[in-house]
Coordinates of N, CA and C in Angstrom, one line a residue:
M1 N 75.6 82.3 70.0 CA 76.0 81.5 70.5 C 77.5 82.9 70.7
Q2 N 77.4 83.5 69.9 CA 78.6 84.3 70.4 C 78.1 85.2 72.1
V3 N 76.9 85.6 72.3 CA 76.0 86.0 73.3 C 76.6 84.5 74.3
Q4 N 76.3 83.9 74.2 CA 76.7 82.7 75.0 C 78.6 82.6 75.3
G5 N 78.9 83.4 74.7 CA 80.4 83.1 74.6 C 81.1 84.0 75.4
F6 N 80.2 85.6 75.3 CA 80.1 86.6 76.0 C 79.8 86.6 77.6
I7 N 78.5 85.9 78.2 CA 77.8 85.8 79.5 C 79.5 84.4 79.7
K8 N 79.6 83.4 79.1 CA 80.6 83.1 80.0 C 82.0 83.3 80.4
H9 N 82.3 84.4 79.7 CA 84.1 85.2 79.7 C 83.1 85.9 81.3
S10 N 82.4 86.7 81.0 CA 81.5 87.4 82.1 C 81.8 87.3 83.5
I11 N 80.8 85.6 83.3 CA 81.2 84.9 84.8 C 82.3 84.7 85.3
K12 N 83.7 84.2 84.5 CA 84.7 83.7 84.7 C 85.5 85.2 85.2
A13 N 85.7 86.1 84.6 CA 86.1 87.7 84.9 C 85.6 87.8 86.2
A14 N 84.4 87.4 86.6 CA 83.9 88.0 88.0 C 84.3 87.0 88.8
A15 N 84.2 85.8 88.9 CA 84.7 84.5 89.4 C 86.6 85.3 89.7
A16 N 87.2 85.4 89.1 CA 88.8 85.8 88.9 C 88.3 87.6 89.6
Q17 N 87.7 88.3 89.6 CA 87.6 89.5 90.2 C 87.8 88.4 91.8
N18 N 86.5 88.1 92.1 CA 86.0 87.5 93.4 C 87.3 87.0 93.9
A19 N 87.5 86.4 93.6 CA 88.8 85.2 93.7 C 89.9 86.4 94.6
S20 N 90.3 87.3 93.5 CA 91.7 88.0 94.0 C 91.3 89.1 95.1
L21 N 89.9 89.7 95.1 CA 89.0 90.0 96.6 C 89.4 89.5 97.4
Q22 N 88.9 88.3 97.8 CA 88.8 87.2 98.6 C 89.7 88.2 100.4
P23 N 91.1 87.5 99.6 CA 92.1 87.4 100.7 C 91.9 89.1 101.1
R24 N 91.9 90.1 100.6 CA 92.1 91.6 101.5 C 90.3 91.6 102.4
A25 N 89.2 90.8 101.9 CA 88.3 91.2 102.7 C 88.6 90.1 103.7
Q26 N 89.2 89.2 103.7 CA 89.1 88.4 105.1 C 89.9 88.8 105.7
A27 N 91.4 89.7 105.4 CA 91.9 90.6 106.4 C 91.4 91.1 106.9
Y28 N 90.6 92.1 106.0 CA 89.4 93.4 107.1 C 89.2 92.4 107.6
Q29 N 88.7 91.2 107.8 CA 87.6 90.6 109.1 C 88.5 89.5 109.6
T30 N 89.9 89.4 109.6 CA 90.5 88.9 110.9 C 91.6 89.9 111.7
G31 N 91.7 90.7 111.0 CA 92.4 91.5 110.9 C 94.0 91.4 110.9
A32 N 94.0 90.6 110.0 CA 95.6 90.0 109.6 C 95.6 91.1 108.1
P33 N 97.1 90.9 108.6 CA 98.4 91.9 107.1 C 97.7 91.8 105.8
F34 N 98.0 92.5 104.7 CA 97.6 92.1 103.8 C 98.9 93.0 102.0
A35 N 98.7 92.1 101.1 CA 99.3 92.6 100.4 C 99.2 93.7 99.5
V36 N 99.6 95.1 99.5 CA 99.1 95.6 98.3 C 99.9 95.9 96.9
A37 N 100.3 95.1 96.0 CA 100.9 95.0 94.7 C 101.8 96.6 94.3
V38 N 102.7 96.8 94.2 CA 103.0 97.8 93.3 C 104.4 97.4 92.5
P39 N 103.5 97.3 91.2 CA 104.1 97.3 90.1 C 105.2 97.7 89.3
H40 N 106.1 96.7 88.7 CA 107.6 98.0 88.7 C 107.2 99.1 87.4
K41 N 106.3 98.8 86.6 CA 105.8 99.6 85.7 C 105.5 101.2 86.0
Q42 N 104.9 100.9 87.5 CA 104.3 102.4 87.9 C 106.1 103.4 88.3
T43 N 105.8 104.3 87.8 CA 106.5 105.2 88.4 C 107.1 105.4 89.2
A44 N 108.5 106.3 90.0 CA 108.4 107.1 91.7 C 107.2 108.2 92.6
E45 N 106.5 108.5 91.8 CA 105.5 109.8 91.4 C 104.3 108.7 92.5
Q46 N 104.0 107.4 91.3 CA 102.8 106.4 91.6 C 103.1 105.5 92.6
I47 N 104.0 105.3 93.2 CA 104.3 104.6 93.9 C 104.3 105.2 95.5
Y48 N 104.9 106.6 95.3 CA 104.4 107.7 96.3 C 103.4 107.3 96.3
Q49 N 102.3 107.9 95.9 CA 101.0 107.9 96.1 C 100.5 106.7 96.7
S50 N 100.2 105.9 96.0 CA 100.6 104.7 96.9 C 100.5 104.1 98.3
L51 N 101.7 104.2 98.9 CA 102.5 104.7 99.9 C 101.2 105.9 101.1
A52 N 101.2 106.7 100.0 CA 100.9 107.6 101.6 C 99.3 107.7 102.0
R53 N 98.9 106.5 100.4 CA 97.6 106.8 100.8 C 97.6 105.2 101.9
H54 N 98.4 104.9 102.0 CA 98.8 103.7 103.3 C 98.7 103.7 104.5
A55 N 99.3 105.2 104.8 CA 100.1 105.7 106.1 C 99.4 105.7 107.0
H56 N 99.8 104.7 108.3 CA 99.1 104.1 109.5 C 99.8 104.9 110.5
S57 N 101.1 105.8 110.4 CA 101.4 106.4 111.5 C 101.9 108.4 111.2
A58 N 101.2 109.1 112.4 CA 101.7 109.9 112.2 C 103.2 110.7 112.5
S59 N 103.5 109.8 112.2 CA 105.2 110.2 112.5 C 105.9 110.8 111.1
P60 N 105.9 112.2 111.2 CA 106.9 112.3 109.4 C 107.5 111.7 109.3
N61 N 108.4 110.0 109.6 CA 109.1 109.6 109.3 C 108.3 108.5 107.7
A62 N 106.8 108.8 107.8 CA 105.9 108.2 107.1 C 106.4 108.8 106.0
E63 N 106.6 110.0 105.4 CA 106.3 110.8 104.1 C 107.5 110.8 103.6
W64 N 108.9 110.9 104.5 CA 110.4 110.4 104.2 C 110.3 109.5 103.4
V65 N 110.4 108.1 104.5 CA 110.4 106.7 103.9 C 109.1 106.4 102.6
A66 N 108.6 107.1 102.8 CA 107.7 107.0 101.2 C 108.0 107.3 100.0
R67 N 108.8 108.5 100.5 CA 109.7 109.0 99.2 C 111.2 108.3 98.8
I68 N 111.4 107.8 100.0 CA 113.1 106.8 99.9 C 112.4 105.6 99.0
L69 N 111.3 105.3 99.4 CA 110.9 103.5 98.7 C 110.3 103.8 97.8
S70 N 109.6 105.0 97.4 CA 109.4 105.3 95.8 C 110.4 105.3 94.9
S71 N 111.2 106.2 95.4 CA 112.5 106.7 94.2 C 113.4 105.3 94.3
W72 N 113.5 104.6 95.1 CA 114.2 103.3 95.7 C 113.8 102.3 94.3
H73 N 112.5 102.5 94.8 CA 111.9 100.9 94.0 C 112.5 101.3 91.9
A74 N 111.9 102.8 92.0 CA 112.4 102.5 90.4 C 113.8 103.0 90.2
G75 N 114.6 102.6 90.6 CA 116.5 102.6 90.8 C 116.6 103.6 91.1
R76 N 116.6 104.8 91.6 CA 117.1 105.9 92.4 C 118.4 105.8 93.6
G77 N 118.6 106.5 93.9 CA 119.7 106.5 94.9 C 120.4 105.3 95.2
A78 N 121.6 105.0 96.2 CA 122.3 104.0 96.3 C 122.0 102.7 97.4
L79 N 120.6 103.2 98.1 CA 120.6 102.2 99.0 C 119.9 100.7 98.8
P80 N 120.8 100.3 99.4 CA 120.8 98.4 99.4 C 119.3 97.7 99.5
D81 N 119.4 96.1 99.3 CA 117.7 95.5 99.5 C 117.6 95.8 101.1
Y82 N 116.4 96.1 101.2 CA 115.7 96.4 102.7 C 116.0 97.7 102.6
L83 N 116.6 98.3 101.8 CA 117.3 99.9 102.6 C 118.0 100.0 103.5
G84 N 119.4 98.7 103.5 CA 120.1 98.2 105.0 C 119.7 97.9 106.2
L85 N 118.2 97.7 105.7 CA 117.8 96.8 107.1 C 118.3 95.6 107.1
L86 N 117.7 94.8 108.0 CA 117.7 93.3 108.0 C 116.3 93.2 108.1
P87 N 116.0 91.9 107.1 CA 114.3 91.8 105.8 C 113.7 91.5 107.5
E88 N 114.2 91.3 108.6 CA 112.4 91.5 109.1 C 112.4 93.2 109.9
E89 N 113.5 93.4 110.2 CA 113.6 94.9 110.1 C 112.5 96.2 109.1
F90 N 112.9 95.3 108.0 CA 111.9 96.0 106.4 C 110.5 96.0 106.8
Q91 N 109.8 94.6 107.5 CA 109.1 94.3 106.9 C 107.9 95.1 108.6
A92 N 109.0 94.7 109.9 CA 108.5 95.9 111.1 C 108.2 97.5 110.5
L93 N 109.4 98.3 110.1 CA 109.1 99.5 109.6 C 107.8 99.6 108.6
Q94 N 107.4 99.0 107.8 CA 106.4 98.7 107.0 C 104.9 98.8 107.7
K95 N 105.2 98.0 108.8 CA 104.0 97.7 109.2 C 103.8 98.5 110.4
H96 N 104.8 99.6 110.9 CA 104.5 100.5 111.5 C 104.5 101.7 111.1
L97 N 104.7 101.7 109.7 CA 104.2 103.0 109.7 C 103.2 103.3 108.1
Y98 N 102.5 101.7 107.8 CA 101.6 101.9 106.6 C 100.5 100.6 107.2
G99 N 100.5 100.6 108.9 CA 99.6 100.2 109.1 C 99.3 98.1 108.8
R100 N 98.9 97.4 108.0 CA 98.3 96.3 107.9 C 98.8 96.3 106.0
A101 N 98.7 97.3 105.7 CA 98.9 97.6 104.5 C 100.2 96.9 103.3
L102 N 101.1 95.6 103.4 CA 102.1 95.1 103.9 C 102.7 95.8 102.6
L103 N 103.5 96.1 101.5 CA 104.1 96.3 100.0 C 104.4 95.6 99.6
S104 N 103.9 95.1 98.8 CA 104.5 93.9 97.7 C 105.7 94.0 97.5
G105 N 106.6 93.5 96.9 CA 107.7 93.7 95.6 C 108.6 95.1 95.6
I106 N 108.5 95.3 96.6 CA 109.9 96.2 97.2 C 110.2 96.1 98.0
S107 N 111.4 95.1 98.2 CA 111.6 95.1 99.4 C 113.2 94.8 98.9
T108 N 113.7 94.0 97.5 CA 114.7 94.4 97.1 C 115.2 94.5 95.7
V109 N 116.3 95.3 95.2 CA 116.6 96.0 94.1 C 118.0 95.3 93.3
G110 N 118.7 94.5 94.3 CA 120.1 93.5 93.4 C 121.2 94.3 94.2
R111 N 120.8 95.2 95.2 CA 122.3 95.2 95.6 C 122.4 94.9 97.3
E112 N 123.2 94.8 97.2 CA 123.6 94.0 98.9 C 124.1 95.2 99.1
P113 N 124.1 95.6 100.6 CA 125.2 95.7 101.7 C 126.6 94.9 101.4
D114 N 127.4 96.9 101.6 CA 128.8 96.9 101.3 C 129.6 96.1 103.1
F115 N 129.1 94.6 102.7 CA 129.9 94.5 104.3 C 131.3 94.6 105.1
S116 N 131.9 95.1 104.0 CA 133.2 95.3 104.1 C 133.1 96.6 105.5
R117 N 132.2 97.1 105.2 CA 132.2 98.8 106.1 C 131.1 98.3 107.2
M118 N 131.7 96.8 108.2 CA 131.0 96.8 109.1 C 130.9 97.7 110.6
L119 N 132.7 98.0 110.4 CA 132.7 98.6 111.9 C 132.4 100.2 111.4
E120 N 132.5 100.5 110.2 CA 132.5 101.8 109.9 C 130.6 102.4 110.1
R121 N 130.3 100.8 109.8 CA 128.8 101.0 109.9 C 127.8 101.0 111.4
D122 N 128.1 100.0 112.6 CA 129.1 100.3 113.6 C 128.9 102.2 114.8
D123 N 129.9 102.6 113.4 CA 130.4 103.3 114.7 C 129.4 104.7 114.1
L124 N 128.8 104.1 113.2 CA 127.9 106.0 112.7 C 126.5 105.7 113.6
K125 N 126.3 104.1 113.7 CA 125.1 104.2 113.7 C 124.8 104.7 116.0
R126 N 126.5 104.0 116.4 CA 126.9 104.8 117.9 C 127.1 106.6 117.8
L127 N 127.4 106.8 116.9 CA 127.2 108.2 116.8 C 125.9 109.0 117.2
M128 N 125.1 108.3 116.3 CA 123.1 108.6 115.5 C 122.8 108.4 116.6
M129 N 122.7 107.4 117.3 CA 121.9 106.8 118.6 C 122.9 107.9 119.5
Q130 N 123.4 108.0 119.8 CA 123.4 109.0 120.9 C 123.2 110.5 121.0
S131 N 122.8 110.7 119.8 CA 122.1 111.6 119.2 C 120.7 111.8 119.3
S132 N 120.1 110.5 119.5 CA 118.7 110.5 119.7 C 117.8 111.1 119.8
A133 N 116.8 112.1 119.8 CA 115.7 112.1 120.9 C 115.3 111.2 121.3
Y134 N 114.8 109.4 120.8 CA 114.5 108.9 121.5 C 115.2 107.3 121.5
P135 N 116.0 107.1 121.4 CA 117.2 105.9 121.7 C 116.9 104.9 121.8
G136 N 115.2 104.4 122.9 CA 114.4 103.1 123.1 C 113.8 102.8 121.8
R137 N 113.5 103.6 120.8 CA 112.4 103.8 119.8 C 113.0 103.2 118.6
A138 N 112.5 101.7 118.5 CA 112.5 101.0 117.5 C 112.6 101.6 116.0
E139 N 111.8 102.3 116.3 CA 111.6 103.8 114.7 C 112.7 104.3 114.4
T140 N 113.5 104.9 115.7 CA 115.1 105.5 115.5 C 116.0 104.7 115.0
A141 N 116.0 103.5 115.3 CA 116.8 102.5 115.0 C 117.2 102.4 114.0
W142 N 115.5 102.1 112.8 CA 115.5 101.8 111.8 C 115.5 103.1 111.0
M143 N 115.5 104.2 111.1 CA 115.6 105.6 110.2 C 117.0 105.3 110.5
A144 N 117.9 105.3 111.6 CA 119.6 105.4 112.0 C 120.4 104.2 110.4
G145 N 119.0 103.1 110.6 CA 120.1 102.1 109.9 C 120.0 102.5 108.1
I146 N 118.8 103.3 108.0 CA 118.5 103.4 106.5 C 119.1 104.9 106.0
L147 N 119.4 105.7 107.5 CA 120.3 107.0 107.2 C 122.3 106.3 106.8
I148 N 122.5 105.3 108.0 CA 123.7 104.8 107.7 C 123.8 104.7 105.9
A149 N 122.9 103.6 105.6 CA 123.0 103.1 104.1 C 123.0 104.1 103.2
G150 N 122.7 105.3 103.5 CA 122.9 106.1 102.5 C 124.6 107.1 102.7
C151 N 125.0 106.8 104.0 CA 125.9 107.6 104.0 C 126.8 106.6 103.4
L152 N 126.6 105.6 103.1 CA 128.3 104.5 102.4 C 128.0 104.3 100.6
G153 N 127.1 105.4 100.3 CA 127.3 106.0 98.9 C 127.4 106.7 98.4
S154 N 128.8 107.1 97.7 CA 129.5 108.1 96.6 C 128.4 109.9 96.7
D155 N 127.4 109.5 96.4 CA 127.0 111.4 95.6 C 126.5 112.0 97.6
H156 N 125.8 113.1 97.2 CA 125.4 113.6 98.4 C 123.9 113.0 99.4
L157 N 124.4 113.3 100.7 CA 123.3 111.5 101.0 C 122.1 111.9 100.7
W158 N 121.3 113.0 100.2 CA 119.7 113.0 100.4 C 119.7 112.6 98.9
Q159 N 120.0 112.6 98.0 CA 120.4 111.7 96.7 C 120.6 110.2 96.9
D160 N 121.3 109.8 97.8 CA 122.3 108.5 98.2 C 120.7 107.3 98.7
L161 N 120.0 108.0 99.7 CA 118.9 108.3 100.3 C 117.3 108.0 99.6
G162 N 117.4 108.6 98.4 CA 116.7 108.8 97.1 C 115.3 109.4 97.6
L163 N 115.7 111.0 98.6 CA 115.4 111.8 98.9 C 115.0 112.4 98.0
W164 N 113.8 113.6 98.2 CA 113.3 114.5 97.2 C 114.2 115.7 97.0
N165 N 114.8 116.2 97.7 CA 115.7 117.2 97.9 C 116.2 117.4 99.9
R166 N 117.3 118.4 99.6 CA 117.8 118.9 100.4 C 117.3 119.1 101.6
S167 N 116.4 119.5 101.9 CA 115.1 119.9 103.0 C 114.8 118.5 103.8
D168 N 113.9 117.6 103.0 CA 113.9 116.5 103.3 C 115.0 116.0 103.9
L169 N 115.9 116.0 103.8 CA 117.3 114.8 104.6 C 117.5 116.1 106.1
S170 N 116.9 117.5 106.1 CA 117.3 118.1 106.8 C 116.4 118.2 108.1
G171 N 115.2 117.7 107.7 CA 113.8 117.5 108.7 C 114.3 116.0 108.9
L172 N 114.8 115.3 108.4 CA 114.5 114.1 109.1 C 115.3 113.6 110.0
V173 N 116.5 114.2 109.6 CA 117.8 114.6 110.6 C 117.8 115.2 111.9
R174 N 116.9 116.1 111.7 CA 116.2 117.5 113.0 C 115.3 116.4 114.0
Y175 N 114.5 115.8 113.0 CA 113.1 114.7 113.7 C 113.7 113.5 114.5
N176 N 114.7 113.0 114.2 CA 115.6 112.1 114.7 C 116.5 112.1 115.3
F177 N 117.5 113.0 115.2 CA 118.5 113.2 116.0 C 118.7 114.3 115.9
P178 N 118.0 115.3 116.9 CA 117.8 116.5 116.8 C 119.4 116.6 117.4
E179 N 119.6 116.5 118.9 CA 121.7 116.8 118.9 C 122.3 116.9 117.7
L180 N 122.0 116.4 117.1 CA 123.0 116.0 115.9 C 122.5 117.4 115.4
A181 N 121.7 116.8 114.5 CA 121.7 118.4 114.0 C 121.5 120.0 114.3
A182 N 121.7 119.6 115.7 CA 121.7 121.2 116.2 C 123.2 121.6 116.2
K183 N 124.2 121.2 115.6 CA 125.7 121.3 116.0 C 126.1 121.4 114.5
N184 N 125.5 121.1 113.4 CA 125.5 121.9 112.3 C 124.6 123.1 111.5
T185 N 125.5 123.9 112.8 CA 125.2 125.5 112.4 C 125.6 125.9 111.6
R186 N 126.1 126.1 110.6 CA 127.0 126.2 109.4 C 126.4 125.8 108.2
D187 N 125.2 124.7 108.5 CA 124.9 124.1 106.9 C 125.6 123.6 106.6
M188 N 126.7 123.0 106.9 CA 127.4 121.5 106.3 C 126.7 120.3 105.2
K189 N 127.4 120.4 104.2 CA 126.5 119.4 103.5 C 126.5 118.1 104.5
W190 N 125.3 117.3 104.7 CA 125.5 116.1 105.6 C 126.0 114.9 105.9
K191 N 126.6 114.6 105.0 CA 127.1 113.3 104.7 C 128.5 114.4 105.3
K192 N 129.4 115.0 104.7 CA 130.3 115.9 105.5 C 130.1 116.3 106.7
F193 N 129.0 116.6 107.2 CA 129.2 116.7 108.7 C 129.1 115.9 109.5
I194 N 128.5 114.8 108.9 CA 128.3 113.5 110.0 C 129.9 112.6 110.0
Y195 N 130.3 112.7 108.7 CA 132.0 112.0 108.8 C 132.9 112.8 109.6
K196 N 132.2 114.2 109.7 CA 133.2 115.0 110.6 C 133.1 114.8 112.3
Q197 N 131.3 114.6 112.2 CA 131.6 114.7 113.5 C 131.7 112.9 114.4
L198 N 131.8 112.0 113.5 CA 132.1 110.5 113.6 C 134.0 111.2 113.9
C199 N 134.5 111.8 113.2 CA 135.9 111.6 113.3 C 136.7 112.7 114.5
E200 N 135.9 113.3 115.1 CA 136.0 114.2 115.9 C 135.9 113.4 117.0
A201 N 134.9 112.8 117.4 CA 134.5 111.7 118.5 C 135.6 110.4 119.0
E202 N 136.4 109.9 117.6 CA 137.5 109.5 117.4 C 139.2 109.7 117.7
G203 N 138.7 110.9 117.7 CA 139.9 111.8 118.1 C 140.6 111.7 116.7
V204 N 139.7 111.8 115.7 CA 141.3 111.6 114.3 C 140.4 112.8 113.5
Y205 N 141.5 114.0 113.2 CA 141.6 115.0 112.6 C 142.5 115.2 111.5
V206 N 141.7 114.8 110.1 CA 142.2 114.4 109.2 C 142.2 116.3 108.6
C207 N 141.7 116.8 108.3 CA 141.4 118.3 108.1 C 142.4 118.7 108.6
R208 N 144.0 119.4 107.7 CA 144.4 119.8 108.8 C 144.4 121.6 108.4
A209 N 143.1 122.6 107.8 CA 143.4 123.4 107.8 C 143.1 124.0 109.5
P210 N 143.2 125.2 110.2 CA 142.8 125.6 111.6 C 141.7 126.2 111.6
S211 N 141.1 126.4 110.3 CA 139.3 126.7 110.2 C 138.7 126.2 108.8
C212 N 137.0 126.2 109.0 CA 136.8 126.2 108.0 C 136.9 127.1 106.9
D213 N 136.9 128.4 107.5 CA 137.0 129.5 106.4 C 138.3 129.4 105.4
V214 N 139.3 128.8 106.6 CA 140.3 129.2 105.6 C 140.6 128.0 104.9
C215 N 140.0 127.0 104.7 CA 139.8 125.8 103.7 C 139.9 125.6 102.8
I216 N 141.0 125.3 102.3 CA 140.9 125.1 100.5 C 139.9 124.3 99.8
D217 N 139.4 123.5 100.7 CA 138.4 122.5 100.0 C 137.0 122.9 100.7
H218 N 136.8 124.3 101.4 CA 135.7 125.1 101.9 C 134.8 124.9 100.9
A219 N 134.5 124.7 99.6 CA 133.6 125.0 98.8 C 133.2 123.6 98.7
G220 N 133.7 122.0 98.8 CA 133.1 120.8 98.8 C 133.0 120.8 100.6
C221 N 133.0 121.2 101.2 CA 132.0 120.5 102.6 C 130.7 122.1 102.9
F222 N 130.8 123.0 102.1 CA 129.5 123.4 102.5 C 129.0 124.6 100.9
G223 N 127.4 125.1 101.0 CA 127.5 125.4 99.7 C 126.0 124.3 98.9
P224 N 125.9 124.6 97.7 CA 124.4 123.9 97.2 C 124.5 122.5 97.1
E225 N 123.5 121.6 97.7 CA 124.0 120.0 96.8 C 122.5 119.9 96.4
E226 N 123.4 120.2 94.6 CA 122.1 119.9 93.8 C 122.8 118.6 93.2

């Protein structure tokens, strides 16, 4: 009787496994997208490895977004739901960077965008797209949206984005917005620098110091971002 019970259990387990694999097998046959679940109990590093395995695009943005997504899903950073993008943009970004592996369970974290700052978002997007190497490319617009959402956080920009260090952020800005990056000749903190550029573009000069060197807030704009 124990043997029969074991056989029945094995048959049921095999059937369940086959059922779980069938949608993915059909996806490979038809070319349709399939979902790769990312359990909440996984660490940021495990989620990152899962994303990295499914990287489809040769763009370096695939690496940076994998880091952002893994941190975001682990509750780090300040990005809102969908990384600050529209839901359809978020899905398109995933498909573009990670091919047919549409990662499930990592679209929302319970933080809605701050709609009271929409005008500020529009100004930031205009600034970034004007300095983009590929202004008509959807990938650039998506990265601008993510970067802007990070700008609305309250910590260092690389931390608000969920990147792993400031070097990640510097690389992201240089690749996607080279003209903007080229202006940061003194390695000013990125969030401070971006808003300084925005103020200058709008003809608004908040800082009253004649130069950064003599400003009493110099340490707040330059120096380590740890």
